[in-house]
Amino acid sequence: MMTGPLDISDLEVFSIIKKLKHNQMHSLELIAAENFTSRAVLEALGSCLTNKYSKGFPGQSHYFNGLEYNDELENLCQRRALEAFGLDSEKWGVNVRPYSGSPANFAVYTAVVGPHGRIMGLDIPDGGHLSHGYMRNEKKISATSMFFETMPYKVNPKTGYIDYDKLQENAQLFQPKLIIAGTSGYSRNLDYARLGQIANENNAYLLGDMAHISGLVAAGVVPSPFEHCDLVTTTTHKSLRGCRGGLIFYRKGVRCVDSEGKETLYNLEFLINHAVFPALNGGPHSNAIAGVAVALKQAMTPEFKAYQLQVLANCKALCSALTELGYKIVTGGSDNHLMQLDLSDKGTKGEQAEKVLQACGISCNTNTFLGAKSALLPSGLRFGSPALTSRGLIEEDFKKVADFIHRGIELTLEVQRSLDSKATVEDFIQALALEEKFQQEVAEIRAEVEAFARQFPMPGLPDR
């Protein structure tokens, strides 16, 4: 039991992994939050570091002994995190222990906002993230909104760009303790300088959540949040292309100087570290910290910068190709790794199109935008370029991907036209599954998608 390989020890789990690997190899992964990590990261993740429990921080007393190697690893990961983003260790520190992005954000709120303190973040229907706070009229959905007082800021419904003037006006009324500069479904660069100005006017901290774009930031191909933010969080598995984990960067030194020359110093290092442990987490996942450290080393290479430039080029190519096919792109394009397809004028919804594309071997996700009334009524689709770029696709390949998407949406409209105007999503799914002509079209598209996808190598561990 203790020495047998997985395919002998547990054939059921091994079989599930094999099926997923086959599916990844033979389909097109366009979910903006996903990527394919390297073999080296996966090897670190599956190492003997899994066995060791390490409560307490390096250089401090631990609950257990024998942690000198865990401490060495954590210190290495911290140095690499600062170096990867070009940060001075005298001015910035980093906690590498959060299990993922949402716990990292919640640790920040715990550290600097406190119970029932006020937070402003981009609304989910406008491209924000659940961890930034979300509530409907009848219910608080996100734990952030349950334990803190949250007010969303929004995009201009005419342009799709963040309405910074309205944010500034509302912040003066709401007086938040923290403003979040971060997005999950927003395809344009953030104006960190303007956000920093608004935060300063209200004596608020500015948190940059760069979970989606941290790989692009590390490569220097999009604006960095570090110049204007007090704190920065990120996941490590999206564009950074590591394993699942989280990072919290915090400023050190002087925060501000008053009119009489009196300095106010940051106290974020203690607050953040205490919020992560013991307030929220127990022992860190040292195997994940190892995987993150490996990914950070890779992020400092010329190859990684070339990859991120290709991510941007591929996203622009996808936008252009879909525009030429007659589709409306939210804000008219993209500055980063993702784009949003508005289907509101096509006679269908994002959920129906997502189901058809998935059946055809194309993974994406529904999205709401442009001031939608609810995140539960997605009016379009979100696509991202990082994962397929990791497989080696370039601009011409993404034009072919756009053609597959177009054919899938055309099939969606065909199914939609066969149904009554009051048909539900369940009715749509049933018609797609039971009508022979629809299944035949799905099979034809999927066969072409699979043949196209398997031309490109899959990163990661080799198959046994």
CSV table of C-alpha atoms in Angstrom, one decimal:
chain,number,residue,atom,x,y,z
A,1,MET,CA,0.0,0.0,0.0
A,2,MET,CA,2.8,2.5,0.9
A,3,THR,CA,5.1,1.8,-2.1
A,4,GLY,CA,2.7,1.0,-4.9
A,5,PRO,CA,2.1,3.5,-7.7
A,6,LEU,CA,-1.2,5.2,-8.1
A,7,ASP,CA,-2.4,3.0,-11.0
A,8,ILE,CA,-1.9,0.0,-8.8
A,9,SER,CA,-3.0,1.4,-5.5
A,10,ASP,CA,-6.1,3.2,-6.6
A,11,LEU,CA,-7.3,2.5,-10.1
A,12,GLU,CA,-10.5,4.6,-9.7
A,13,VAL,CA,-8.6,7.8,-8.9
A,14,PHE,CA,-6.0,7.0,-11.5
A,15,SER,CA,-8.8,6.5,-14.1
A,16,ILE,CA,-10.4,9.9,-13.3
A,17,ILE,CA,-7.0,11.6,-13.6
A,18,LYS,CA,-6.4,9.9,-16.9
A,19,LYS,CA,-9.8,10.9,-18.2
A,20,LEU,CA,-9.2,14.5,-17.3
A,21,LYS,CA,-5.7,14.5,-18.9
A,22,HIS,CA,-7.3,13.1,-22.1
A,23,ASN,CA,-9.9,15.7,-22.1
A,24,GLN,CA,-7.4,18.5,-21.6
A,25,MET,CA,-5.3,17.2,-24.4
A,26,HIS,CA,-8.2,16.9,-26.8
A,27,SER,CA,-10.2,20.1,-26.1
A,28,LEU,CA,-9.6,23.8,-26.1
A,29,GLU,CA,-9.2,25.4,-22.7
A,30,LEU,CA,-10.4,29.0,-22.8
A,31,ILE,CA,-11.4,29.6,-19.2
A,32,ALA,CA,-9.5,32.8,-18.3
A,33,ALA,CA,-8.7,31.6,-14.7
A,34,GLU,CA,-7.1,28.3,-15.8
A,35,ASN,CA,-3.7,27.4,-17.1
A,36,PHE,CA,-1.4,24.4,-17.5
A,37,THR,CA,1.6,24.4,-15.1
A,38,SER,CA,5.0,22.9,-15.7
A,39,ARG,CA,6.4,19.5,-14.9
A,40,ALA,CA,8.8,21.0,-12.3
A,41,VAL,CA,5.9,22.7,-10.4
A,42,LEU,CA,3.9,19.4,-10.3
A,43,GLU,CA,6.9,17.5,-9.1
A,44,ALA,CA,7.4,20.0,-6.2
A,45,LEU,CA,3.7,19.8,-5.4
A,46,GLY,CA,3.9,16.0,-5.1
A,47,SER,CA,7.1,15.9,-3.0
A,48,CYS,CA,7.8,14.8,0.5
A,49,LEU,CA,7.1,18.3,1.7
A,50,THR,CA,3.5,17.1,1.9
A,51,ASN,CA,4.4,15.2,5.0
A,52,LYS,CA,5.7,18.1,7.2
A,53,TYR,CA,3.5,20.3,9.4
A,54,SER,CA,5.0,23.7,10.1
A,55,LYS,CA,3.0,26.0,12.3
A,56,GLY,CA,4.9,29.2,13.2
A,57,PHE,CA,7.0,31.5,11.0
A,58,PRO,CA,10.7,31.2,10.1
A,59,GLY,CA,12.9,32.7,12.7
A,60,GLN,CA,10.2,32.4,15.3
A,61,SER,CA,9.3,29.6,17.7
A,62,HIS,CA,7.5,26.6,16.1
A,63,TYR,CA,5.0,24.3,17.5
A,64,PHE,CA,7.0,21.4,16.1
A,65,ASN,CA,10.7,20.8,15.6
A,66,GLY,CA,12.6,19.7,12.5
A,67,LEU,CA,11.5,22.6,10.4
A,68,GLU,CA,14.8,24.0,9.2
A,69,TYR,CA,14.1,22.9,5.6
A,70,ASN,CA,10.6,24.2,5.6
A,71,ASP,CA,11.9,27.6,6.9
A,72,GLU,CA,14.6,27.6,4.2
A,73,LEU,CA,12.0,26.9,1.5
A,74,GLU,CA,9.6,29.6,2.8
A,75,ASN,CA,12.4,32.2,2.9
A,76,LEU,CA,13.4,31.3,-0.6
A,77,CYS,CA,9.9,31.6,-1.9
A,78,GLN,CA,9.6,35.0,-0.2
A,79,ARG,CA,12.8,36.3,-1.8
A,80,ARG,CA,11.7,35.0,-5.2
A,81,ALA,CA,8.3,36.6,-4.9
A,82,LEU,CA,9.8,40.0,-4.2
A,83,GLU,CA,12.4,39.6,-6.9
A,84,ALA,CA,9.8,38.4,-9.5
A,85,PHE,CA,7.9,41.7,-9.1
A,86,GLY,CA,10.9,43.9,-8.8
A,87,LEU,CA,10.3,44.9,-5.2
A,88,ASP,CA,12.8,46.2,-2.6
A,89,SER,CA,12.7,44.1,0.6
A,90,GLU,CA,13.2,47.3,2.6
A,91,LYS,CA,9.9,48.6,1.3
A,92,TRP,CA,7.8,45.4,0.8
A,93,GLY,CA,7.3,42.1,2.5
A,94,VAL,CA,5.3,39.1,1.4
A,95,ASN,CA,3.4,36.3,3.1
A,96,VAL,CA,3.5,33.1,0.9
A,97,ARG,CA,1.2,31.0,3.1
A,98,PRO,CA,-2.4,31.7,1.9
A,99,TYR,CA,-4.0,28.6,0.5
A,100,SER,CA,-5.5,30.5,-2.5
A,101,GLY,CA,-6.7,34.0,-3.5
A,102,SER,CA,-9.9,34.3,-1.6
A,103,PRO,CA,-8.3,33.3,1.8
A,104,ALA,CA,-5.5,35.9,1.0
A,105,ASN,CA,-8.1,38.6,0.5
A,106,PHE,CA,-10.0,37.6,3.6
A,107,ALA,CA,-6.7,37.8,5.6
A,108,VAL,CA,-6.2,41.3,4.4
A,109,TYR,CA,-9.7,42.3,5.4
A,110,THR,CA,-9.1,40.7,8.8
A,111,ALA,CA,-5.8,42.5,9.2
A,112,VAL,CA,-6.7,46.1,8.2
A,113,VAL,CA,-10.5,46.4,8.1
A,114,GLY,CA,-11.9,44.6,11.1
A,115,PRO,CA,-15.4,43.3,11.8
A,116,HIS,CA,-18.1,45.4,10.1
A,117,GLY,CA,-15.5,47.7,8.6
A,118,ARG,CA,-16.2,49.2,5.2
A,119,ILE,CA,-14.9,47.9,1.9
A,120,MET,CA,-15.4,48.9,-1.8
A,121,GLY,CA,-14.8,46.6,-4.7
A,122,LEU,CA,-16.0,46.2,-8.3
A,123,ASP,CA,-19.5,44.7,-8.5
A,124,ILE,CA,-19.6,41.1,-9.7
A,125,PRO,CA,-22.0,41.8,-12.6
A,126,ASP,CA,-19.5,44.5,-13.7
A,127,GLY,CA,-16.4,42.2,-13.6
A,128,GLY,CA,-15.5,42.0,-9.9
A,129,HIS,CA,-14.8,38.9,-7.8
A,130,LEU,CA,-17.0,37.2,-5.2
A,131,SER,CA,-14.3,37.7,-2.5
A,132,HIS,CA,-14.6,41.5,-3.0
A,133,GLY,CA,-18.1,41.4,-1.6
A,134,TYR,CA,-21.4,40.5,-3.2
A,135,MET,CA,-25.0,40.8,-2.0
A,136,ARG,CA,-28.4,40.8,-3.6
A,137,ASN,CA,-31.4,42.7,-2.3
A,138,GLU,CA,-32.6,39.7,-0.3
A,139,LYS,CA,-29.4,38.0,0.7
A,140,LYS,CA,-25.7,38.6,1.4
A,141,ILE,CA,-23.9,36.0,-0.9
A,142,SER,CA,-20.2,36.5,-0.1
A,143,ALA,CA,-18.6,36.0,3.3
A,144,THR,CA,-17.0,39.4,2.7
A,145,SER,CA,-20.4,41.0,2.7
A,146,MET,CA,-21.5,38.9,5.7
A,147,PHE,CA,-18.7,40.0,8.0
A,148,PHE,CA,-17.9,43.5,6.5
A,149,GLU,CA,-19.9,46.3,5.2
A,150,THR,CA,-19.5,46.4,1.4
A,151,MET,CA,-20.4,48.9,-1.3
A,152,PRO,CA,-19.7,48.0,-5.0
A,153,TYR,CA,-18.4,50.4,-7.6
A,154,LYS,CA,-19.5,49.8,-11.2
A,155,VAL,CA,-18.7,50.3,-14.8
A,156,ASN,CA,-20.3,52.9,-17.1
A,157,PRO,CA,-23.1,51.0,-18.8
A,158,LYS,CA,-22.4,52.9,-22.1
A,159,THR,CA,-18.7,52.2,-22.3
A,160,GLY,CA,-18.0,49.2,-20.2
A,161,TYR,CA,-15.1,51.0,-18.5
A,162,ILE,CA,-15.0,51.6,-14.7
A,163,ASP,CA,-16.7,54.8,-13.7
A,164,TYR,CA,-14.0,56.3,-11.6
A,165,ASP,CA,-15.9,59.6,-11.1
A,166,LYS,CA,-18.8,57.8,-9.6
A,167,LEU,CA,-16.5,55.7,-7.5
A,168,GLN,CA,-14.8,58.8,-6.1
A,169,GLU,CA,-18.2,60.4,-5.3
A,170,ASN,CA,-19.5,57.3,-3.5
A,171,ALA,CA,-16.3,56.8,-1.6
A,172,GLN,CA,-16.6,60.2,-0.1
A,173,LEU,CA,-20.0,59.3,1.1
A,174,PHE,CA,-19.3,55.7,2.2
A,175,GLN,CA,-15.8,56.4,3.7
A,176,PRO,CA,-14.4,52.9,3.2
A,177,LYS,CA,-11.4,51.5,5.2
A,178,LEU,CA,-10.3,49.6,2.1
A,179,ILE,CA,-10.7,50.0,-1.7
A,180,ILE,CA,-10.0,47.0,-3.9
A,181,ALA,CA,-8.4,47.5,-7.2
A,182,GLY,CA,-9.0,44.1,-8.8
A,183,THR,CA,-11.1,42.3,-11.3
A,184,SER,CA,-12.2,38.9,-12.5
A,185,GLY,CA,-14.1,39.7,-15.7
A,186,TYR,CA,-12.8,43.1,-16.8
A,187,SER,CA,-10.6,43.2,-19.9
A,188,ARG,CA,-9.0,46.7,-19.5
A,189,ASN,CA,-6.1,47.9,-17.5
A,190,LEU,CA,-6.9,49.6,-14.2
A,191,ASP,CA,-6.1,53.2,-13.5
A,192,TYR,CA,-4.1,52.5,-10.3
A,193,ALA,CA,-3.1,56.1,-10.0
A,194,ARG,CA,-6.7,57.3,-9.9
A,195,LEU,CA,-7.6,54.5,-7.5
A,196,GLY,CA,-4.7,55.5,-5.3
A,197,GLN,CA,-5.9,59.1,-5.3
A,198,ILE,CA,-9.4,58.1,-4.3
A,199,ALA,CA,-8.0,55.9,-1.5
A,200,ASN,CA,-5.8,58.7,-0.2
A,201,GLU,CA,-8.7,61.2,-0.2
A,202,ASN,CA,-10.6,58.9,2.2
A,203,ASN,CA,-7.6,57.7,4.3
A,204,ALA,CA,-8.3,54.2,3.0
A,205,TYR,CA,-5.9,51.4,2.2
A,206,LEU,CA,-5.7,50.4,-1.5
A,207,LEU,CA,-5.6,46.7,-2.1
A,208,GLY,CA,-4.5,45.5,-5.6
A,209,ASP,CA,-5.9,42.1,-6.3
A,210,MET,CA,-3.9,41.0,-9.4
A,211,ALA,CA,-5.0,37.3,-9.3
A,212,HIS,CA,-5.7,37.2,-13.0
A,213,ILE,CA,-2.9,39.3,-14.2
A,214,SER,CA,0.0,38.6,-11.9
A,215,GLY,CA,2.0,36.7,-14.6
A,216,LEU,CA,1.5,39.7,-16.9
A,217,VAL,CA,2.7,42.0,-14.2
A,218,ALA,CA,5.7,39.9,-13.4
A,219,ALA,CA,6.7,40.0,-17.1
A,220,GLY,CA,6.2,43.8,-17.2
A,221,VAL,CA,3.7,43.7,-20.0
A,222,VAL,CA,0.8,45.4,-18.2
A,223,PRO,CA,0.8,48.2,-15.6
A,224,SER,CA,1.8,47.1,-12.1
A,225,PRO,CA,-0.3,47.8,-9.0
A,226,PHE,CA,2.7,48.1,-6.7
A,227,GLU,CA,3.4,51.8,-7.3
A,228,HIS,CA,0.1,52.9,-5.9
A,229,CYS,CA,-1.2,50.1,-3.7
A,230,ASP,CA,-0.6,49.5,0.0
A,231,LEU,CA,-1.2,45.8,-0.3
A,232,VAL,CA,-1.3,43.4,-3.2
A,233,THR,CA,-2.8,39.9,-3.3
A,234,THR,CA,-2.7,37.2,-6.0
A,235,THR,CA,-3.4,33.6,-6.7
A,236,THR,CA,-0.5,31.7,-8.2
A,237,HIS,CA,-2.1,29.3,-10.7
A,238,LYS,CA,-3.6,31.7,-13.3
A,239,SER,CA,-1.4,33.7,-15.6
A,240,LEU,CA,1.5,33.2,-13.1
A,241,ARG,CA,1.3,29.5,-14.2
A,242,GLY,CA,2.1,27.9,-10.8
A,243,CYS,CA,0.1,25.6,-8.6
A,244,ARG,CA,-2.8,26.7,-6.4
A,245,GLY,CA,-1.7,29.1,-3.7
A,246,GLY,CA,-1.8,32.7,-2.7
A,247,LEU,CA,0.5,35.6,-1.9
A,248,ILE,CA,0.0,38.8,0.1
A,249,PHE,CA,2.4,41.6,-0.5
A,250,TYR,CA,2.4,44.5,2.1
A,251,ARG,CA,4.2,47.8,2.3
A,252,LYS,CA,6.9,48.6,5.0
A,253,GLY,CA,8.3,51.8,6.2
A,254,VAL,CA,6.7,55.3,6.0
A,255,ARG,CA,3.0,55.4,5.0
A,256,CYS,CA,2.6,59.2,5.1
A,257,VAL,CA,4.0,62.5,6.5
A,258,ASP,CA,1.7,65.2,8.0
A,259,SER,CA,2.0,68.9,7.5
A,260,GLU,CA,4.3,69.1,10.5
A,261,GLY,CA,6.7,66.5,9.2
A,262,LYS,CA,5.5,63.7,11.5
A,263,GLU,CA,5.8,60.3,9.9
A,264,THR,CA,3.2,57.6,10.2
A,265,LEU,CA,4.7,54.1,9.7
A,266,TYR,CA,3.0,51.0,8.2
A,267,ASN,CA,2.3,48.2,10.6
A,268,LEU,CA,1.1,45.8,8.0
A,269,GLU,CA,3.7,43.1,8.4
A,270,PHE,CA,2.5,42.1,11.9
A,271,LEU,CA,-1.1,42.6,11.0
A,272,ILE,CA,-1.0,40.4,7.8
A,273,ASN,CA,1.1,37.7,9.3
A,274,HIS,CA,-1.1,37.4,12.4
A,275,ALA,CA,-4.2,37.4,10.2
A,276,VAL,CA,-2.8,34.5,8.2
A,277,PHE,CA,-1.6,32.6,11.2
A,278,PRO,CA,-3.0,32.0,13.8
A,279,ALA,CA,-6.2,34.0,13.0
A,280,LEU,CA,-7.3,32.1,9.8
A,281,ASN,CA,-4.9,29.4,8.7
A,282,GLY,CA,-3.3,26.5,10.6
A,283,GLY,CA,-0.1,25.0,9.1
A,284,PRO,CA,0.9,26.1,5.7
A,285,HIS,CA,1.0,23.7,2.7
A,286,SER,CA,4.7,23.5,2.3
A,287,ASN,CA,4.4,21.4,-0.9
A,288,ALA,CA,2.4,24.2,-2.5
A,289,ILE,CA,4.9,26.8,-1.3
A,290,ALA,CA,7.5,24.8,-3.1
A,291,GLY,CA,5.5,24.7,-6.3
A,292,VAL,CA,5.0,28.5,-6.1
A,293,ALA,CA,8.7,29.0,-5.5
A,294,VAL,CA,9.4,27.0,-8.7
A,295,ALA,CA,6.8,29.0,-10.7
A,296,LEU,CA,8.3,32.3,-9.4
A,297,LYS,CA,11.8,31.3,-10.6
A,298,GLN,CA,10.3,30.5,-14.0
A,299,ALA,CA,8.6,33.9,-14.1
A,300,MET,CA,11.9,35.6,-14.0
A,301,THR,CA,13.1,34.1,-17.3
A,302,PRO,CA,13.1,35.6,-20.8
A,303,GLU,CA,10.9,32.6,-21.9
A,304,PHE,CA,8.2,33.6,-19.5
A,305,LYS,CA,8.1,37.2,-20.8
A,306,ALA,CA,7.9,35.9,-24.3
A,307,TYR,CA,5.0,33.7,-23.2
A,308,GLN,CA,3.2,36.6,-21.6
A,309,LEU,CA,3.6,38.8,-24.7
A,310,GLN,CA,2.1,35.9,-26.7
A,311,VAL,CA,-0.8,35.7,-24.2
A,312,LEU,CA,-1.6,39.3,-25.0
A,313,ALA,CA,-1.2,38.9,-28.8
A,314,ASN,CA,-3.4,35.8,-28.8
A,315,CYS,CA,-6.1,37.5,-26.9
A,316,LYS,CA,-6.1,40.4,-29.3
A,317,ALA,CA,-6.2,38.0,-32.2
A,318,LEU,CA,-9.2,36.2,-30.8
A,319,CYS,CA,-11.0,39.6,-30.3
A,320,SER,CA,-10.2,40.7,-33.8
A,321,ALA,CA,-11.4,37.4,-35.3
A,322,LEU,CA,-14.7,37.3,-33.4
A,323,THR,CA,-15.3,41.0,-34.3
A,324,GLU,CA,-14.8,40.1,-38.0
A,325,LEU,CA,-17.4,37.4,-37.5
A,326,GLY,CA,-19.9,39.9,-36.4
A,327,TYR,CA,-19.7,39.6,-32.6
A,328,LYS,CA,-19.7,42.4,-30.1
A,329,ILE,CA,-16.7,42.5,-27.7
A,330,VAL,CA,-17.3,44.3,-24.4
A,331,THR,CA,-15.3,47.6,-24.4
A,332,GLY,CA,-14.3,46.8,-28.0
A,333,GLY,CA,-11.3,44.8,-27.1
A,334,SER,CA,-8.8,43.8,-24.4
A,335,ASP,CA,-5.7,45.0,-22.7
A,336,ASN,CA,-4.9,41.8,-20.9
A,337,HIS,CA,-5.5,38.0,-21.2
A,338,LEU,CA,-9.2,37.9,-21.3
A,339,MET,CA,-12.1,39.1,-23.5
A,340,GLN,CA,-15.9,39.2,-23.1
A,341,LEU,CA,-18.3,38.3,-25.8
A,342,ASP,CA,-21.7,40.1,-25.5
A,343,LEU,CA,-24.5,37.8,-26.8
A,344,SER,CA,-27.4,40.1,-25.8
A,345,ASP,CA,-28.1,41.0,-29.4
A,346,LYS,CA,-27.8,37.5,-30.7
A,347,GLY,CA,-31.1,36.0,-29.3
A,348,THR,CA,-29.5,33.7,-26.8
A,349,LYS,CA,-27.8,33.8,-23.4
A,350,GLY,CA,-24.4,32.9,-22.2
A,351,GLU,CA,-25.5,29.8,-20.4
A,352,GLN,CA,-26.9,28.1,-23.5
A,353,ALA,CA,-23.9,29.0,-25.6
A,354,GLU,CA,-21.6,27.7,-22.8
A,355,LYS,CA,-23.4,24.3,-22.9
A,356,VAL,CA,-23.0,23.9,-26.6
A,357,LEU,CA,-19.4,24.9,-26.7
A,358,GLN,CA,-18.6,22.5,-23.8
A,359,ALA,CA,-20.3,19.7,-25.8
A,360,CYS,CA,-18.1,20.7,-28.7
A,361,GLY,CA,-14.9,20.5,-26.6
A,362,ILE,CA,-14.5,24.2,-25.9
A,363,SER,CA,-14.3,25.3,-22.3
A,364,CYS,CA,-15.2,28.8,-21.3
A,365,ASN,CA,-17.6,30.4,-18.8
A,366,THR,CA,-20.6,32.6,-18.7
A,367,ASN,CA,-20.2,36.2,-17.7
A,368,THR,CA,-22.3,39.3,-16.9
A,369,PHE,CA,-21.3,42.8,-17.7
A,370,LEU,CA,-22.3,46.3,-18.6
A,371,GLY,CA,-24.4,46.9,-15.5
A,372,ALA,CA,-26.3,43.7,-15.6
A,373,LYS,CA,-29.0,43.4,-12.8
A,374,SER,CA,-27.8,40.1,-11.6
A,375,ALA,CA,-24.8,37.8,-11.8
A,376,LEU,CA,-27.3,35.0,-12.1
A,377,LEU,CA,-28.4,36.2,-15.6
A,378,PRO,CA,-25.2,35.9,-17.7
A,379,SER,CA,-25.5,37.8,-21.0
A,380,GLY,CA,-22.3,36.6,-22.5
A,381,LEU,CA,-19.1,34.6,-22.4
A,382,ARG,CA,-15.6,35.1,-21.0
A,383,PHE,CA,-12.6,33.7,-22.9
A,384,GLY,CA,-8.9,33.7,-21.8
A,385,SER,CA,-5.7,33.0,-23.7
A,386,PRO,CA,-3.2,31.8,-21.1
A,387,ALA,CA,-3.9,28.0,-21.1
A,388,LEU,CA,-3.8,27.5,-24.9
A,389,THR,CA,-0.8,29.8,-25.1
A,390,SER,CA,1.0,27.5,-22.7
A,391,ARG,CA,0.3,24.7,-25.3
A,392,GLY,CA,2.0,26.7,-28.0
A,393,LEU,CA,-0.9,28.3,-29.9
A,394,ILE,CA,-0.1,31.6,-31.7
A,395,GLU,CA,-2.3,34.2,-33.4
A,396,GLU,CA,-3.2,32.2,-36.5
A,397,ASP,CA,-4.2,29.3,-34.3
A,398,PHE,CA,-6.5,31.6,-32.3
A,399,LYS,CA,-8.2,32.6,-35.5
A,400,LYS,CA,-9.1,29.0,-36.0
A,401,VAL,CA,-10.3,28.8,-32.4
A,402,ALA,CA,-12.6,31.8,-33.1
A,403,ASP,CA,-14.1,29.9,-36.0
A,404,PHE,CA,-14.9,26.9,-33.7
A,405,ILE,CA,-16.5,29.3,-31.3
A,406,HIS,CA,-18.6,30.9,-34.1
A,407,ARG,CA,-19.8,27.5,-35.2
A,408,GLY,CA,-20.8,26.6,-31.7
A,409,ILE,CA,-22.7,29.8,-31.2
A,410,GLU,CA,-24.4,29.3,-34.6
A,411,LEU,CA,-25.5,25.9,-33.4
A,412,THR,CA,-26.8,27.4,-30.2
A,413,LEU,CA,-29.0,29.8,-32.2
A,414,GLU,CA,-30.2,26.9,-34.2
A,415,VAL,CA,-31.3,25.0,-31.1
A,416,GLN,CA,-32.8,28.2,-29.7
A,417,ARG,CA,-34.9,28.8,-32.8
A,418,SER,CA,-36.4,25.3,-32.5
A,419,LEU,CA,-37.8,26.1,-29.1
A,420,ASP,CA,-40.7,28.1,-27.8
A,421,SER,CA,-39.8,31.6,-26.6
A,422,LYS,CA,-40.6,30.7,-23.1
A,423,ALA,CA,-38.3,27.6,-23.1
A,424,THR,CA,-36.0,27.2,-20.1
A,425,VAL,CA,-32.3,26.3,-20.0
A,426,GLU,CA,-33.4,22.8,-19.1
A,427,ASP,CA,-35.5,22.7,-22.2
A,428,PHE,CA,-32.6,23.8,-24.2
A,429,ILE,CA,-30.2,21.2,-22.8
A,430,GLN,CA,-32.8,18.5,-23.4
A,431,ALA,CA,-33.3,19.5,-27.1
A,432,LEU,CA,-29.5,19.6,-27.6
A,433,ALA,CA,-29.1,16.1,-26.2
A,434,LEU,CA,-32.1,14.4,-27.8
A,435,GLU,CA,-32.4,15.9,-31.3
A,436,GLU,CA,-30.3,13.8,-33.6
A,437,LYS,CA,-29.5,16.6,-36.0
A,438,PHE,CA,-28.1,18.7,-33.2
A,439,GLN,CA,-26.1,15.8,-31.8
A,440,GLN,CA,-24.7,15.2,-35.3
A,441,GLU,CA,-23.5,18.8,-35.6
A,442,VAL,CA,-22.0,18.7,-32.1
A,443,ALA,CA,-20.1,15.5,-33.1
A,444,GLU,CA,-18.8,17.1,-36.3
A,445,ILE,CA,-17.5,20.2,-34.5
A,446,ARG,CA,-16.1,18.2,-31.6
A,447,ALA,CA,-14.2,15.8,-34.0
A,448,GLU,CA,-12.6,18.8,-35.7
A,449,VAL,CA,-11.8,20.5,-32.3
A,450,GLU,CA,-10.1,17.3,-31.0
A,451,ALA,CA,-8.1,16.8,-34.2
A,452,PHE,CA,-6.9,20.5,-34.0
A,453,ALA,CA,-6.2,20.4,-30.2
A,454,ARG,CA,-4.1,17.2,-30.2
A,455,GLN,CA,-1.5,18.8,-32.5
A,456,PHE,CA,-0.3,20.9,-29.5
A,457,PRO,CA,1.7,19.4,-26.7
A,458,MET,CA,0.4,19.3,-23.1
A,459,PRO,CA,2.7,20.7,-20.4
A,460,GLY,CA,3.1,18.7,-17.1
A,461,LEU,CA,4.0,15.2,-16.1
A,462,PRO,CA,4.6,12.6,-18.8
A,463,ASP,CA,1.9,9.9,-19.2
A,464,ARG,CA,2.8,6.5,-17.8
